[in-house]
mmCIF file of C-alpha atoms in Angstrom:
data_model
loop_
_atom_site.group_PDB
_atom_site.id
_atom_site.type_symbol
_atom_site.label_atom_id
_atom_site.label_comp_id
_atom_site.label_asym_id
_atom_site.label_seq_id
_atom_site.Cartn_x
_atom_site.Cartn_y
_atom_site.Cartn_z
ATOM 1 C CA ARG A 15 0.081 -0.040 0.163
ATOM 2 C CA THR A 16 2.890 2.410 0.621
ATOM 3 C CA ALA A 17 4.171 2.078 -2.696
ATOM 4 C CA MET A 18 0.689 2.619 -4.219
ATOM 5 C CA ASN A 19 0.097 5.819 -2.187
ATOM 6 C CA LEU A 20 3.543 7.091 -3.072
ATOM 7 C CA LEU A 21 3.311 6.443 -6.704
ATOM 8 C CA LYS A 22 -0.534 7.375 -7.250
ATOM 9 C CA ASP A 23 0.039 10.778 -8.577
ATOM 10 C CA TYR A 24 3.455 10.151 -10.236
ATOM 11 C CA ASN A 25 3.746 10.307 -13.880
ATOM 12 C CA GLY A 26 6.680 8.631 -15.628
ATOM 13 C CA ALA A 27 8.608 5.406 -15.845
ATOM 14 C CA ILE A 28 8.547 3.026 -13.060
ATOM 15 C CA GLN A 29 11.195 0.308 -13.077
ATOM 16 C CA SER A 30 10.813 -2.819 -10.574
ATOM 17 C CA ASP A 31 11.974 -6.392 -10.090
ATOM 18 C CA GLY A 32 8.649 -7.781 -10.829
ATOM 19 C CA TYR A 33 7.186 -7.274 -7.317
ATOM 20 C CA ASP A 34 3.453 -7.829 -7.524
ATOM 21 C CA VAL A 35 2.494 -4.417 -5.934
ATOM 22 C CA TYR A 36 3.631 -2.650 -9.004
ATOM 23 C CA GLU A 37 1.236 -4.692 -11.250
ATOM 24 C CA HIS A 38 -1.422 -2.362 -9.983
ATOM 25 C CA PHE A 39 0.036 0.544 -12.211
ATOM 26 C CA ASP A 40 0.280 -1.607 -15.113
ATOM 27 C CA GLY A 41 -1.803 0.244 -17.798
ATOM 28 C CA LEU A 42 -2.593 3.243 -15.819
ATOM 29 C CA GLU A 43 -2.317 6.642 -17.619
ATOM 30 C CA GLY A 44 0.977 8.453 -17.214
ATOM 31 C CA LYS A 45 2.855 5.348 -16.129
ATOM 32 C CA THR A 46 5.336 3.225 -18.042
ATOM 33 C CA MET A 47 6.300 0.103 -16.189
ATOM 34 C CA LEU A 48 9.815 -1.109 -16.909
ATOM 35 C CA GLY A 49 11.288 -4.559 -15.958
ATOM 36 C CA CYS A 50 14.850 -5.077 -14.638
ATOM 37 C CA TRP A 51 17.152 -7.339 -16.669
ATOM 38 C CA ALA A 52 19.495 -7.920 -13.505
ATOM 39 C CA HIS A 53 16.850 -9.552 -11.791
ATOM 40 C CA ALA A 54 15.904 -11.704 -14.908
ATOM 41 C CA ARG A 55 19.518 -12.584 -15.335
ATOM 42 C CA ARG A 56 19.829 -13.444 -11.575
ATOM 43 C CA LYS A 57 17.225 -16.186 -12.065
ATOM 44 C CA PHE A 58 19.299 -17.963 -14.799
ATOM 45 C CA VAL A 59 22.472 -17.542 -12.590
ATOM 46 C CA GLU A 60 20.587 -19.443 -9.847
ATOM 47 C CA ALA A 61 19.753 -22.186 -12.316
ATOM 48 C CA MET A 62 23.217 -22.890 -13.477
ATOM 49 C CA GLY A 63 23.934 -25.660 -11.206
ATOM 50 C CA GLU A 64 20.592 -27.326 -12.259
ATOM 51 C CA ASN A 65 20.975 -26.759 -16.142
ATOM 52 C CA GLU A 66 24.179 -25.275 -17.287
ATOM 53 C CA LYS A 67 23.665 -25.607 -20.822
ATOM 54 C CA LEU A 68 20.222 -23.643 -20.987
ATOM 55 C CA ALA A 69 21.341 -21.136 -18.334
ATOM 56 C CA SER A 70 24.405 -20.297 -20.085
ATOM 57 C CA GLU A 71 22.673 -19.792 -23.431
ATOM 58 C CA ALA A 72 20.222 -17.453 -21.712
ATOM 59 C CA LEU A 73 23.031 -15.511 -20.028
ATOM 60 C CA VAL A 74 24.682 -15.116 -23.531
ATOM 61 C CA TYR A 75 21.597 -13.514 -24.682
ATOM 62 C CA ILE A 76 21.236 -11.209 -21.709
ATOM 63 C CA GLY A 77 24.916 -10.515 -21.971
ATOM 64 C CA ASP A 78 24.348 -9.045 -25.626
ATOM 65 C CA PHE A 79 21.752 -6.699 -24.221
ATOM 66 C CA TYR A 80 24.104 -5.381 -21.821
ATOM 67 C CA HIS A 81 26.914 -5.277 -24.414
ATOM 68 C CA VAL A 82 24.711 -2.764 -26.216
ATOM 69 C CA GLU A 83 24.707 -0.674 -23.205
ATOM 70 C CA THR A 84 28.483 -0.878 -22.952
ATOM 71 C CA LEU A 85 28.776 0.435 -26.477
ATOM 72 C CA ALA A 86 26.408 3.278 -26.092
ATOM 73 C CA LYS A 87 28.210 4.499 -22.759
ATOM 74 C CA GLU A 88 31.782 4.042 -24.194
ATOM 75 C CA ALA A 89 30.666 6.187 -27.280
ATOM 76 C CA GLU A 90 28.948 8.709 -24.865
ATOM 77 C CA MET A 91 25.858 8.497 -26.959
ATOM 78 C CA SER A 92 23.003 10.981 -26.485
ATOM 79 C CA PRO A 93 19.712 9.484 -25.419
ATOM 80 C CA ASP A 94 18.444 9.563 -28.892
ATOM 81 C CA GLU A 95 21.577 7.812 -30.227
ATOM 82 C CA ARG A 96 21.380 5.089 -27.250
ATOM 83 C CA MET A 97 17.608 4.574 -28.156
ATOM 84 C CA ALA A 98 18.544 4.109 -31.958
ATOM 85 C CA LEU A 99 21.275 1.724 -31.085
ATOM 86 C CA ARG A 100 18.979 -0.215 -28.650
ATOM 87 C CA LYS A 101 16.294 -0.632 -31.286
ATOM 88 C CA GLU A 102 18.783 -1.752 -34.040
ATOM 89 C CA LYS A 103 21.046 -3.978 -31.893
ATOM 90 C CA ALA A 104 19.170 -5.073 -28.533
ATOM 91 C CA TYR A 105 15.703 -5.496 -29.629
ATOM 92 C CA PRO A 106 16.158 -7.872 -32.300
ATOM 93 C CA GLN A 107 18.211 -10.128 -29.800
ATOM 94 C CA ILE A 108 15.391 -9.764 -27.243
ATOM 95 C CA ARG A 109 12.957 -11.163 -29.936
ATOM 96 C CA LYS A 110 15.305 -14.102 -30.521
ATOM 97 C CA PHE A 111 15.564 -14.482 -26.866
ATOM 98 C CA GLU A 112 11.760 -14.693 -26.629
ATOM 99 C CA GLU A 113 11.706 -17.272 -29.465
ATOM 100 C CA TRP A 114 14.404 -19.263 -27.702
ATOM 101 C CA ILE A 115 12.301 -19.457 -24.509
ATOM 102 C CA GLU A 116 9.293 -20.619 -26.514
ATOM 103 C CA ALA A 117 11.306 -23.387 -28.146
ATOM 104 C CA LYS A 118 13.337 -24.691 -24.976
ATOM 105 C CA SER A 119 11.012 -24.072 -22.142
ATOM 106 C CA PRO A 120 8.562 -27.185 -23.046
ATOM 107 C CA ASP A 121 11.618 -29.401 -22.767
ATOM 108 C CA THR A 122 12.241 -28.350 -19.177
ATOM 109 C CA THR A 123 10.749 -29.780 -16.144
ATOM 110 C CA GLU A 124 7.936 -28.131 -14.453
ATOM 111 C CA GLY A 125 9.029 -26.372 -11.179
ATOM 112 C CA SER A 126 12.785 -26.614 -12.101
ATOM 113 C CA LEU A 127 14.886 -23.548 -11.776
ATOM 114 C CA ILE A 128 15.587 -23.259 -15.418
ATOM 115 C CA ARG A 129 11.741 -23.317 -16.014
ATOM 116 C CA LYS A 130 11.140 -20.544 -13.517
ATOM 117 C CA ALA A 131 13.656 -18.456 -14.938
ATOM 118 C CA MET A 132 12.157 -18.769 -18.164
ATOM 119 C CA GLU A 133 8.865 -18.170 -16.990
ATOM 120 C CA TYR A 134 10.038 -15.119 -14.910
ATOM 121 C CA ALA A 135 11.675 -13.660 -18.191
ATOM 122 C CA TYR A 136 8.982 -14.600 -20.559
ATOM 123 C CA VAL A 137 6.221 -13.029 -18.484
ATOM 124 C CA ARG A 138 7.848 -9.956 -18.066
ATOM 125 C CA LEU A 139 9.449 -9.514 -21.594
ATOM 126 C CA PRO A 140 7.154 -6.600 -22.497
ATOM 127 C CA LYS A 141 8.327 -4.661 -19.485
ATOM 128 C CA LEU A 142 11.820 -5.935 -19.807
ATOM 129 C CA SER A 143 12.164 -4.765 -23.577
ATOM 130 C CA MET A 144 10.473 -1.302 -22.649
ATOM 131 C CA TYR A 145 13.848 0.217 -21.949
ATOM 132 C CA VAL A 146 14.759 0.144 -25.794
ATOM 133 C CA ASN A 147 12.128 2.971 -26.310
ATOM 134 C CA ASN A 148 13.833 5.706 -24.477
ATOM 135 C CA GLY A 149 17.478 6.380 -24.274
ATOM 136 C CA ASP A 150 17.129 7.762 -20.789
ATOM 137 C CA TRP A 151 15.721 4.663 -19.437
ATOM 138 C CA LEU A 152 18.029 2.006 -17.765
ATOM 139 C CA ILE A 153 18.231 -1.609 -18.788
ATOM 140 C CA ASP A 154 18.073 -2.545 -14.887
ATOM 141 C CA ASN A 155 17.661 -0.856 -11.763
ATOM 142 C CA ASN A 156 20.878 -1.785 -10.080
ATOM 143 C CA LEU A 157 21.492 2.040 -9.212
ATOM 144 C CA VAL A 158 18.514 2.010 -7.122
ATOM 145 C CA GLU A 159 19.322 -1.422 -5.639
ATOM 146 C CA ASN A 160 22.991 -0.291 -4.826
ATOM 147 C CA ALA A 161 21.588 2.904 -3.219
ATOM 148 C CA ILE A 162 19.200 1.143 -0.930
ATOM 149 C CA ARG A 163 21.370 -1.713 0.054
ATOM 150 C CA PRO A 164 22.678 -0.004 3.166
ATOM 151 C CA LEU A 165 19.292 0.971 4.160
ATOM 152 C CA ALA A 166 18.038 -2.695 3.777
ATOM 153 C CA LEU A 167 20.968 -3.957 5.749
ATOM 154 C CA GLY A 168 20.648 -1.173 8.398
ATOM 155 C CA ARG A 169 16.993 -1.852 8.949
ATOM 156 C CA LYS A 170 17.512 -5.711 9.361
ATOM 157 C CA ASN A 171 20.416 -4.959 11.926
ATOM 158 C CA TYR A 172 18.204 -2.642 13.873
ATOM 159 C CA LEU A 173 15.521 -5.088 14.266
ATOM 160 C CA PHE A 174 17.636 -6.599 17.103
ATOM 161 C CA CYS A 175 18.345 -3.412 19.041
ATOM 162 C CA GLY A 176 15.106 -3.643 21.069
ATOM 163 C CA ASN A 177 13.791 -0.332 20.128
ATOM 164 C CA ASP A 178 11.452 0.077 17.076
ATOM 165 C CA ALA A 179 11.567 3.795 17.138
ATOM 166 C CA SER A 180 15.341 3.881 16.766
ATOM 167 C CA ALA A 181 15.154 1.301 13.958
ATOM 168 C CA ILE A 182 12.597 3.567 12.072
ATOM 169 C CA ARG A 183 14.820 6.701 12.734
ATOM 170 C CA ALA A 184 18.049 4.772 11.575
ATOM 171 C CA SER A 185 16.019 3.641 8.396
ATOM 172 C CA MET A 186 14.949 7.208 7.651
ATOM 173 C CA MET A 187 18.558 8.502 7.951
ATOM 174 C CA TYR A 188 19.886 5.779 5.686
ATOM 175 C CA SER A 189 17.071 6.719 3.057
ATOM 176 C CA PHE A 190 18.060 10.641 3.318
ATOM 177 C CA ILE A 191 21.630 9.671 3.003
ATOM 178 C CA ALA A 192 21.056 7.522 -0.190
ATOM 179 C CA THR A 193 18.878 10.564 -1.658
ATOM 180 C CA CYS A 194 21.657 13.130 -0.890
ATOM 181 C CA LYS A 195 24.285 11.046 -2.527
ATOM 182 C CA ALA A 196 22.039 10.338 -5.668
ATOM 183 C CA ASN A 197 21.610 13.964 -6.050
ATOM 184 C CA ASP A 198 25.261 14.994 -5.242
ATOM 185 C CA VAL A 199 24.576 16.694 -2.059
ATOM 186 C CA ASP A 200 26.732 16.347 0.864
ATOM 187 C CA PRO A 201 24.641 14.719 3.601
ATOM 188 C CA ARG A 202 26.281 16.326 6.414
ATOM 189 C CA SER A 203 25.511 19.760 5.004
ATOM 190 C CA TRP A 204 21.947 18.819 4.276
ATOM 191 C CA PHE A 205 21.349 17.554 7.746
ATOM 192 C CA GLU A 206 22.854 20.716 9.140
ATOM 193 C CA ASP A 207 20.623 22.841 6.954
ATOM 194 C CA VAL A 208 17.425 20.691 7.714
#
């Protein structure tokens, strides 16, 4: 409910890992839902021990998508140039990946890690491929994941301090610090000012 309240008036792209709460925004005016290739990739990495051949094949496809991002970054492309490169190079590979899943999935065992990885990616392909349509959008939400990792770890650690109010304050502090860093603001100066 918190995500719903925070994002109800928001217009723009919302990138997530496939968490069910965000499905409520699907199709709403002013909101574009994006998937995260890092989360899809992680499912195939988890399946490596079970089916190395198919997991490796999937990871090659996903690696191709990230290679396009590397090319765009190294060439210091504008958002429009990045979008054009994605449509030319990444999107055809995404379609081939979709065809690969359709061809290989029936040969996998129901409930296996590789089948789950394929289903996760296949169901989310429309959102996973959405990033190609805008050069400002990212292929994954790793920047956000990395920024909130200290918040999540701190919140977990503070669960055992015996004081819920302290845990809430600490979580808020981590959030403020991550927001400052994301906006190139010195956290200490910001706290002193506020």
